[in-house]
Coordinates of C-alpha atoms in Angstrom, one line a residue:
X1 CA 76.1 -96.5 201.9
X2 CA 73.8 -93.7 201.3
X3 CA 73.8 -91.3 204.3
X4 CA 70.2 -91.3 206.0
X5 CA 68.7 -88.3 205.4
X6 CA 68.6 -85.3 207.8
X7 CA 65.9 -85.1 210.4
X8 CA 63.7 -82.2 210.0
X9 CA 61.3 -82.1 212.9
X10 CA 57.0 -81.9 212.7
X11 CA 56.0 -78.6 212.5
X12 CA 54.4 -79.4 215.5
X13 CA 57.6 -78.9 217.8
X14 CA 59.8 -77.1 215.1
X15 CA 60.0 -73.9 217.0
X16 CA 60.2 -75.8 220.6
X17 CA 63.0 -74.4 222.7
X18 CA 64.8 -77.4 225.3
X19 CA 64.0 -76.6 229.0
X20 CA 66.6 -74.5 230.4
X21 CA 65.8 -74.8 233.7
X22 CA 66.6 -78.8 233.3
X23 CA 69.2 -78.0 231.0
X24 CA 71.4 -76.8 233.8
X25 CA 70.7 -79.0 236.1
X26 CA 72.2 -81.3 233.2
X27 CA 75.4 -79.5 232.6
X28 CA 75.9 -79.7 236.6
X29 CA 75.6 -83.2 236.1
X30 CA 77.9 -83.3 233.3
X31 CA 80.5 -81.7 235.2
X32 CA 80.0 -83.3 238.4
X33 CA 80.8 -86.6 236.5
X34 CA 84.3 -85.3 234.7
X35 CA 85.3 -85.0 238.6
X36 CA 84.2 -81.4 239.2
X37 CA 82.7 -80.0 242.3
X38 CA 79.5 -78.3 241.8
X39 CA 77.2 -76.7 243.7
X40 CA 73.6 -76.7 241.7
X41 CA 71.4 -73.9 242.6
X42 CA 70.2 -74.2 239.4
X43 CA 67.3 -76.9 240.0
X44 CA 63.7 -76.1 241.0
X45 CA 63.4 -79.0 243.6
X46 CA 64.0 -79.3 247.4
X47 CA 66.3 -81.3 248.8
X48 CA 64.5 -82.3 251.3
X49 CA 63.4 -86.1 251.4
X50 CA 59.7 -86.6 251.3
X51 CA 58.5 -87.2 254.7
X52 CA 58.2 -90.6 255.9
X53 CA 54.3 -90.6 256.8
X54 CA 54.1 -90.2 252.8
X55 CA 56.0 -93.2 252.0
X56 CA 54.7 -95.4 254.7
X57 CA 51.3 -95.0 252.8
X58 CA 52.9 -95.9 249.3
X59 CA 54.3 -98.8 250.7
X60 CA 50.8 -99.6 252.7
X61 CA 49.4 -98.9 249.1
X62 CA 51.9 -101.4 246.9
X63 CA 51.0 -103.9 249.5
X64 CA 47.4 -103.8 249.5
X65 CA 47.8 -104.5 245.3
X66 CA 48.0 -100.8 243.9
X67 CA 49.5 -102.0 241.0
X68 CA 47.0 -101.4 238.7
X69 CA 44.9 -98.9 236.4
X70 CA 43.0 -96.1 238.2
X71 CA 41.0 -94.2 236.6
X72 CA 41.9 -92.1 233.8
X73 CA 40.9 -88.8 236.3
X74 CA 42.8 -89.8 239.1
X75 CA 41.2 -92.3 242.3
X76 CA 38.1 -90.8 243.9
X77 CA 39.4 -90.4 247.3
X78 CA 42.5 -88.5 246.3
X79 CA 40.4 -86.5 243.8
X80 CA 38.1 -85.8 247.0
X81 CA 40.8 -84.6 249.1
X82 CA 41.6 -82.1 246.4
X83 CA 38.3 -80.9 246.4
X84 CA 38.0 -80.8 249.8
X85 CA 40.8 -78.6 250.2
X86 CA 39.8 -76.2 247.8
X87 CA 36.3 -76.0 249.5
X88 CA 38.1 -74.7 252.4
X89 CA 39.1 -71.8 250.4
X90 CA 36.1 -71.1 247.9
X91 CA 33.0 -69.7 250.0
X92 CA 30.6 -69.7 246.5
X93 CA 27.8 -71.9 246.5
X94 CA 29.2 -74.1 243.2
X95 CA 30.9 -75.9 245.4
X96 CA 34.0 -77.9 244.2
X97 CA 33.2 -81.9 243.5
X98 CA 35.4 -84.8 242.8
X99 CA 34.5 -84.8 239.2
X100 CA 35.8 -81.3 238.8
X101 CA 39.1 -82.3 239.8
X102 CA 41.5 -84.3 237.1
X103 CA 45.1 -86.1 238.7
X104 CA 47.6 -85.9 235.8
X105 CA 51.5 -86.7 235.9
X106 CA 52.6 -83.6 237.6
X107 CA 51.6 -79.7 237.7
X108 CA 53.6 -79.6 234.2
X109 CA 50.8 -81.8 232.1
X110 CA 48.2 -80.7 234.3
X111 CA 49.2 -76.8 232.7
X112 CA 49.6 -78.5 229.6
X113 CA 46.5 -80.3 229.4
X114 CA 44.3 -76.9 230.7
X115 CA 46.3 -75.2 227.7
X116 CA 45.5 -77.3 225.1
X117 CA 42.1 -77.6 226.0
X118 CA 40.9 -73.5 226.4
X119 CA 43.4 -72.6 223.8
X120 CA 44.2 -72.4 219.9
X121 CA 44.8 -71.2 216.9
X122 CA 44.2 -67.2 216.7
X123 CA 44.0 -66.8 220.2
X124 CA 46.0 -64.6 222.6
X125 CA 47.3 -65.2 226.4
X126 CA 48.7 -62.9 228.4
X127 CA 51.5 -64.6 230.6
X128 CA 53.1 -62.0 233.5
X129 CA 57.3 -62.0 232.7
X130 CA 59.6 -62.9 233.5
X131 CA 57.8 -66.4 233.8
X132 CA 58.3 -70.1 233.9
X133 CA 60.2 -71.3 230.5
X134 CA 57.5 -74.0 230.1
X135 CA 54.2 -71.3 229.9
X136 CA 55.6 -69.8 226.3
X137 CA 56.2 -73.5 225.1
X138 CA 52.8 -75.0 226.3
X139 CA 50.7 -72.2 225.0
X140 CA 52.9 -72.5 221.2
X141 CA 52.3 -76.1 221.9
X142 CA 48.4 -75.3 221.7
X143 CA 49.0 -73.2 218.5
X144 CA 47.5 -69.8 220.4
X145 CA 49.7 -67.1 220.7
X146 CA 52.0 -66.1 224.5
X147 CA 52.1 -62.6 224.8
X148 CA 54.3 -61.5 227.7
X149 CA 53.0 -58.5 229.9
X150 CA 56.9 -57.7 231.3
X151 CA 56.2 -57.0 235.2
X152 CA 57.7 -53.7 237.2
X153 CA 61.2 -54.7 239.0
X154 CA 60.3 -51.5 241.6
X155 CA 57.2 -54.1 243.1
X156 CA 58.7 -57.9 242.6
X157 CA 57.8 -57.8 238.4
X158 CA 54.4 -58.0 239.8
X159 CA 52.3 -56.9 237.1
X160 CA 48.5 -55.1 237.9
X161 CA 45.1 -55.4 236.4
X162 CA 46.2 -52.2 234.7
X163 CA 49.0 -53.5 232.8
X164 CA 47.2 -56.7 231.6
X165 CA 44.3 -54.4 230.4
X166 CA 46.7 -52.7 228.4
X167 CA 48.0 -55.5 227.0
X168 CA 45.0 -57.1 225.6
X169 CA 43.3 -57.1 222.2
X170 CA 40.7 -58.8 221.0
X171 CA 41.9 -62.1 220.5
X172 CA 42.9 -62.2 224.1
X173 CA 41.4 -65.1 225.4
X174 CA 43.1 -65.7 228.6
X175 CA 46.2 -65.1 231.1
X176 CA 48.5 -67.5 233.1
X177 CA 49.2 -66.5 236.6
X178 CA 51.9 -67.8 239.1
X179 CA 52.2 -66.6 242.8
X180 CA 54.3 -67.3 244.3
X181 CA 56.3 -66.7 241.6
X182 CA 59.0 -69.0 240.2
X183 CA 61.7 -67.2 239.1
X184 CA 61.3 -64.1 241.3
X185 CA 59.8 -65.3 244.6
X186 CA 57.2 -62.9 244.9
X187 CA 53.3 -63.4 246.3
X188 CA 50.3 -61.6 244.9
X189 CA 48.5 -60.0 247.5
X190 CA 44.8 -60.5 248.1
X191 CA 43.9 -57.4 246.7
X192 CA 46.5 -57.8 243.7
X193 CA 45.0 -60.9 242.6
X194 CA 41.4 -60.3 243.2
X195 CA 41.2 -57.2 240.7
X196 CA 43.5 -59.4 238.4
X197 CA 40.5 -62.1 238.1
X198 CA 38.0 -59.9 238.1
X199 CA 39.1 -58.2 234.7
X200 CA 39.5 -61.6 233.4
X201 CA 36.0 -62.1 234.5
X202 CA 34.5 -59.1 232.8
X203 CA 36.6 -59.7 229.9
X204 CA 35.5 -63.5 230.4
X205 CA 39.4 -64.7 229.6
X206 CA 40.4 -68.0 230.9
X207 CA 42.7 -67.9 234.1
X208 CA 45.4 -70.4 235.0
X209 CA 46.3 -70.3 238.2
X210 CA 49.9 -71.9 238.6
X211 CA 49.7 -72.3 242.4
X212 CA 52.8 -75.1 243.3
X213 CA 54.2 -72.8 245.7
X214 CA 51.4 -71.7 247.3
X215 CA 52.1 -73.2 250.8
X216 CA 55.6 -72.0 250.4
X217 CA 54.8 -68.3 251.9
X218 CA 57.1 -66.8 254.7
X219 CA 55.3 -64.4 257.0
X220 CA 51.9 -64.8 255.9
X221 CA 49.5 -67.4 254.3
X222 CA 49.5 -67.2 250.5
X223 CA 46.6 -66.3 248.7
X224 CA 44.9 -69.2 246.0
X225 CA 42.9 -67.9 243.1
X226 CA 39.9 -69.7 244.9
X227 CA 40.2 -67.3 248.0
X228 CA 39.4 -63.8 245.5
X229 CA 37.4 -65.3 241.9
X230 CA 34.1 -63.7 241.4
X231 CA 33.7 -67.0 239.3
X232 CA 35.2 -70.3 239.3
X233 CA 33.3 -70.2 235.4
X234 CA 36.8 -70.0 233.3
X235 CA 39.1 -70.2 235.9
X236 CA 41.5 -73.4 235.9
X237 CA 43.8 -74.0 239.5
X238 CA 47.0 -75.9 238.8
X239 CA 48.6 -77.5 241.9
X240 CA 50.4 -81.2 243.4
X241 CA 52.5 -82.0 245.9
X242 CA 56.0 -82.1 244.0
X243 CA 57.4 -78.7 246.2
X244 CA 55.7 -78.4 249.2
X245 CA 55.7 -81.9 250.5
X246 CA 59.5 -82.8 248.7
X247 CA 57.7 -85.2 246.1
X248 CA 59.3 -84.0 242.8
X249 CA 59.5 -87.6 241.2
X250 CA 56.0 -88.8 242.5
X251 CA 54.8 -86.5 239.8
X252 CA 51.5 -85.7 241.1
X253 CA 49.6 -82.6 239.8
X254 CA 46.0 -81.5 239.2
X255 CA 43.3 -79.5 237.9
X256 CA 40.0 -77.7 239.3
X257 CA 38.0 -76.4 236.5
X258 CA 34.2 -76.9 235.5
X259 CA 32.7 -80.6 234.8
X260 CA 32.8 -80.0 231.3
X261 CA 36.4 -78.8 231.2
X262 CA 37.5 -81.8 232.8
X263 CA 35.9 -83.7 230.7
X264 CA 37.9 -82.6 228.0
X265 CA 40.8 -82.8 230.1
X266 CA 40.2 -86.2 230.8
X267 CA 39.4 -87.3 227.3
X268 CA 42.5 -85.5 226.4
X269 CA 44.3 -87.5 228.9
X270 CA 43.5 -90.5 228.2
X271 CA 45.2 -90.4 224.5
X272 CA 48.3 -89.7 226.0
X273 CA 49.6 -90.8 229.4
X274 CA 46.2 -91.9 230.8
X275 CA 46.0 -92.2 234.5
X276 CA 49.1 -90.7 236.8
X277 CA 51.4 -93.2 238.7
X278 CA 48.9 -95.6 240.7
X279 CA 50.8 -96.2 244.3
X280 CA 51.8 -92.3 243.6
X281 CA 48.3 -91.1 243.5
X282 CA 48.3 -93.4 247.1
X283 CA 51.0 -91.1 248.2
X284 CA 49.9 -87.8 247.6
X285 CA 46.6 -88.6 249.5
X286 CA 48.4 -89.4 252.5
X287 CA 49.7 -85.9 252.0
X288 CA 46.6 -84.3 251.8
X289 CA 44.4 -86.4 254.1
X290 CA 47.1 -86.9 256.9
X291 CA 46.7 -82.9 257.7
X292 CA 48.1 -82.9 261.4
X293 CA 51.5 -85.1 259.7
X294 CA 51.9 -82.6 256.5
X295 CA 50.8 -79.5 258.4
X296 CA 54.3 -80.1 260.3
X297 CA 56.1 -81.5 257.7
X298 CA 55.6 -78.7 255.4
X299 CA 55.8 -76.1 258.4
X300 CA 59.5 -77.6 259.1
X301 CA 60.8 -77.4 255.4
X302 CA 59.2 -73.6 254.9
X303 CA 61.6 -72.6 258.0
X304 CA 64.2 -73.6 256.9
X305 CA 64.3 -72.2 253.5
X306 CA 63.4 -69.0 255.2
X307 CA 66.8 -69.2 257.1
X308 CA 68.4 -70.6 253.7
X309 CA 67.0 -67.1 252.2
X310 CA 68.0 -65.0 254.7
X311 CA 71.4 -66.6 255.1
X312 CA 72.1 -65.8 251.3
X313 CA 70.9 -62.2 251.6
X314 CA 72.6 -61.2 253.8
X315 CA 75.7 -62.4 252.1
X316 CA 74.8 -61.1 249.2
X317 CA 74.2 -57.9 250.3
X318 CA 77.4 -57.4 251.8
X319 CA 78.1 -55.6 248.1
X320 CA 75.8 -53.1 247.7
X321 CA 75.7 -53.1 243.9
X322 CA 74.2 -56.2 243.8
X323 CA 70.6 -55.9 242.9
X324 CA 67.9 -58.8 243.4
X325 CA 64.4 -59.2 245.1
X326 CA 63.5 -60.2 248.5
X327 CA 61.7 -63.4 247.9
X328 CA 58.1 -64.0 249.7
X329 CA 57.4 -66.8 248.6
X330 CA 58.8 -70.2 246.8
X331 CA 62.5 -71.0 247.2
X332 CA 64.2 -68.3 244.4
X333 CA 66.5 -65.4 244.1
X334 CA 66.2 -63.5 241.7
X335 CA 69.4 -61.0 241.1
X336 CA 70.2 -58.1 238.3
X337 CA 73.4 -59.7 236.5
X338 CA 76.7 -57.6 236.3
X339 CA 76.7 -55.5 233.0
X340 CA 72.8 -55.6 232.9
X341 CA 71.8 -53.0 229.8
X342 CA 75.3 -53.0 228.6
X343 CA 76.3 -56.5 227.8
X344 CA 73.7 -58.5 225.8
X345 CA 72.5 -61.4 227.8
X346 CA 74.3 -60.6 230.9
X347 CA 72.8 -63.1 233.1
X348 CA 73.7 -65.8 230.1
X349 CA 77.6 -65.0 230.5
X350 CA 77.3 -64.4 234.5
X351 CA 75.8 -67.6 234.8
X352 CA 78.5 -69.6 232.2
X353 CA 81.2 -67.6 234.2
X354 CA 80.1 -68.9 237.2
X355 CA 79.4 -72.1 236.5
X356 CA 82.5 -72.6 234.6
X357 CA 85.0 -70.4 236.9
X358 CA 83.0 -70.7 240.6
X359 CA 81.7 -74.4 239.9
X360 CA 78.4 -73.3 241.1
X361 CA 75.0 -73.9 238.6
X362 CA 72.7 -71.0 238.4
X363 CA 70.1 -70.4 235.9
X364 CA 70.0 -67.2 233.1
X365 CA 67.1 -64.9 233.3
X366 CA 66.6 -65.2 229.6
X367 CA 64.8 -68.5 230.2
X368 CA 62.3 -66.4 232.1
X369 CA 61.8 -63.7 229.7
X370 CA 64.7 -61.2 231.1
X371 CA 68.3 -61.5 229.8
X372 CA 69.6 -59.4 232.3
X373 CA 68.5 -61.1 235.5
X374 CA 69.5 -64.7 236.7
X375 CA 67.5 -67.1 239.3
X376 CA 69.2 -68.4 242.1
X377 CA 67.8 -71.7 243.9
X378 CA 68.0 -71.8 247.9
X379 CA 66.6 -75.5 247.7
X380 CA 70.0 -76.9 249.1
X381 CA 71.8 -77.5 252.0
X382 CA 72.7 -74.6 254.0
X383 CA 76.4 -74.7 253.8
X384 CA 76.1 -75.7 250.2
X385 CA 74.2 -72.5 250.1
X386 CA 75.9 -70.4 251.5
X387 CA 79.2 -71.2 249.7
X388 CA 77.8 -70.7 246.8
X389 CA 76.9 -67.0 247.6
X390 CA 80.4 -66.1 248.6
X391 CA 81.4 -67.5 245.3
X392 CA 78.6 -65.5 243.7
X393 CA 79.8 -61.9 245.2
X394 CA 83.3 -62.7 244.3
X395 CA 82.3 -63.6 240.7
X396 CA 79.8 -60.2 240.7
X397 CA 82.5 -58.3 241.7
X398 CA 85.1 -59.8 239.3
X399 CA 82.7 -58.9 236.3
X400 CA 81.3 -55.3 237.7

């Protein structure tokens, strides 16, 4: 028999890198299966169930026939209710409408529709690092070009207005901004992010505004691109309901752009996945309509991973080499791996030597643009949590 001949992949995804993020949770799965006990801080999802209010309205949904095609866009009410909200934070007079607003199958194609839509060949964007794995990819993905602007450890790898500036060339054409931030936890301030878009406005870039985590803020609200534009003109918010509201497999996201962005969003859309999950888009309404319910719900999950953070700190921090930011937002640690500048990829082999040694699931910094850092997920039980930091500062100091 003649062998089949190897598989060489389009040119299209030739250069596409596997999620690592999902990769671990993967392995933890692998291993969890061969008998072994593992703790998986590793994943990007609460472990909360999603409150009940939200599945009583799926179920009211399925029941009243929500079986069917929705528009390609997303249902008008749900796409009203995202409008809405975002009125409640933009004061200009271009006020947000329904038509502005396109429901896709999570935040993830939402970003991946807005990039393939503003972006292409020749063209430059500026994404802050260390960043999501799946920014780099989408933007390749679109054929334009991710440049990373490598943020300052001293103020949360926040990076300023300056430092994009600096950055840019010519065939900038726009910039991808997460707060809060996932790997590192940390929130823009007001001031940060207002002189951010308002380069991007003179420069007239196209800003993405990743803002999943944005009701996941301890201490103080956190501050939406809407809240500081000079112009909603080129700016694109990305949110859903996957982390605040504990609906990760509902996979509900969505854009607010400009009517004829979403247009093309739409049109793109509708050659691939068309319309999002039916009785889901039912779901997430009831999240965002049912305020006084959510309000509470997501008010009770924020707590507690505060005291999940602050439990791991301060564990942590009972070694004083051990380096990492104080998250403000989201549900991440983010922590300088032993033999950081000396061995190459050091938060690749802390995280195998955990994993492997500790049986707990933590994910490398070099998916996020920094080799020497690793991201550590609070987004499980406390205990669970908790174990796995005494684990973690007997491993750091085992390696140091």
């Amino acid at each position: 028999m003649t062998p089949a001949p190897e598989f060489t992949p389009s040119p299209n995804v030739a250069q596409l890198k596997e999620s690592a993020t999902i990769a671990v949770s993967q392995r933890a799965r692998t291993l969890r299966a061969a008998g072994r006990e593992i703790i998986d801080l590793g994943a990007g999802e609460p472990d909360f169930d999603t409150p009940n209010f939200i599945k009583m309205a799926a179920k009211r949904a399925i029941d009243a026939g929500a079986t069917k095609y929705t528009a390609v866009e997303g249902i008008l009410p749900l796409r009203q209710a995202v409008a809405d909200e975002a009125n409640r934070r933009w004061k200009g007079g271009d006020k947000v409408t329904p038509s502005e607003v396109v429901v896709s199958t999570g935040s993830k194609q939402s970003l991946f529709n807005a990039c393939f839509s503003v972006f292409g060949r020749g063209d430059e964007v500026l994404i802050p690092t260390p960043a999501w794995t799946s920014y780099l990819e989408m933007v390749a993905l679109a054929r334009a070009t991710p440049v990373p602007v490598m943020g300052d450890p001293s103020r949360g790898f926040r990076v300023t207005a300056a430092m994009l500036e600096a950055a840019a060339t010519p065939r900038t054409k726009g910039i991808m901004i997460n707060s809060p931030s996932n790997p590192t936890g940390s929130v823009y301030t007001p001031d940060e992010l207002r002189a951010i878009l308002t380069l991007a406005h003179e420069r007239s870039w196209w800003v993405l505004s990743d803002e999943i985590y944005l009701r996941i803020v301890y201490g103080r609200m956190g501050t939406s691109a809407l809240d500081v534009a000079p112009s909603r003109e080129r700016l694109i918010v990305v949110n859903g309901v996957a982390k605040a509201y504990a609906m990760t497999g509902w996979r509900i996201g969505w854009t607010i752009s400009t009517p004829h962005v979403a247009a093309t969003m739409t049109a793109l859309q509708s050659h691939t996945t068309s319309n999002a999950s039916t009785v889901s888009q039912h779901a997430a309404l009831a999240a965002l309509s049912m305020r006084e319910d959510a309000d509470a719900a997501v008010a009770s999950m924020v707590a507690q991973f505060e005291k999940r953070r602050d439990a791991a700190l301060a564990i942590l921090k009972t070694d004083p080499r051990i380096r990492l930011l104080t998250p403000e937002g989201a549900f991440y640690l983010f922590m300088r791996a032993p033999g950081a500048d000396t061995t190459p990829d050091a938060g690749g082999v802390f995280a195998k030597q955990l994993i492997d040694k500790a049986g707990v699931a933590i994910v490398p910094g070099s998916a996020f643009g920094t080799p020497d850092w690793v991201r550590i997920s609070y987004a499980a039980e406390q205990r669970q949590v908790e174990e796995a930091m005494r684990r973690l500062v007997a491993a750091f100091r085992e390696l140091a």
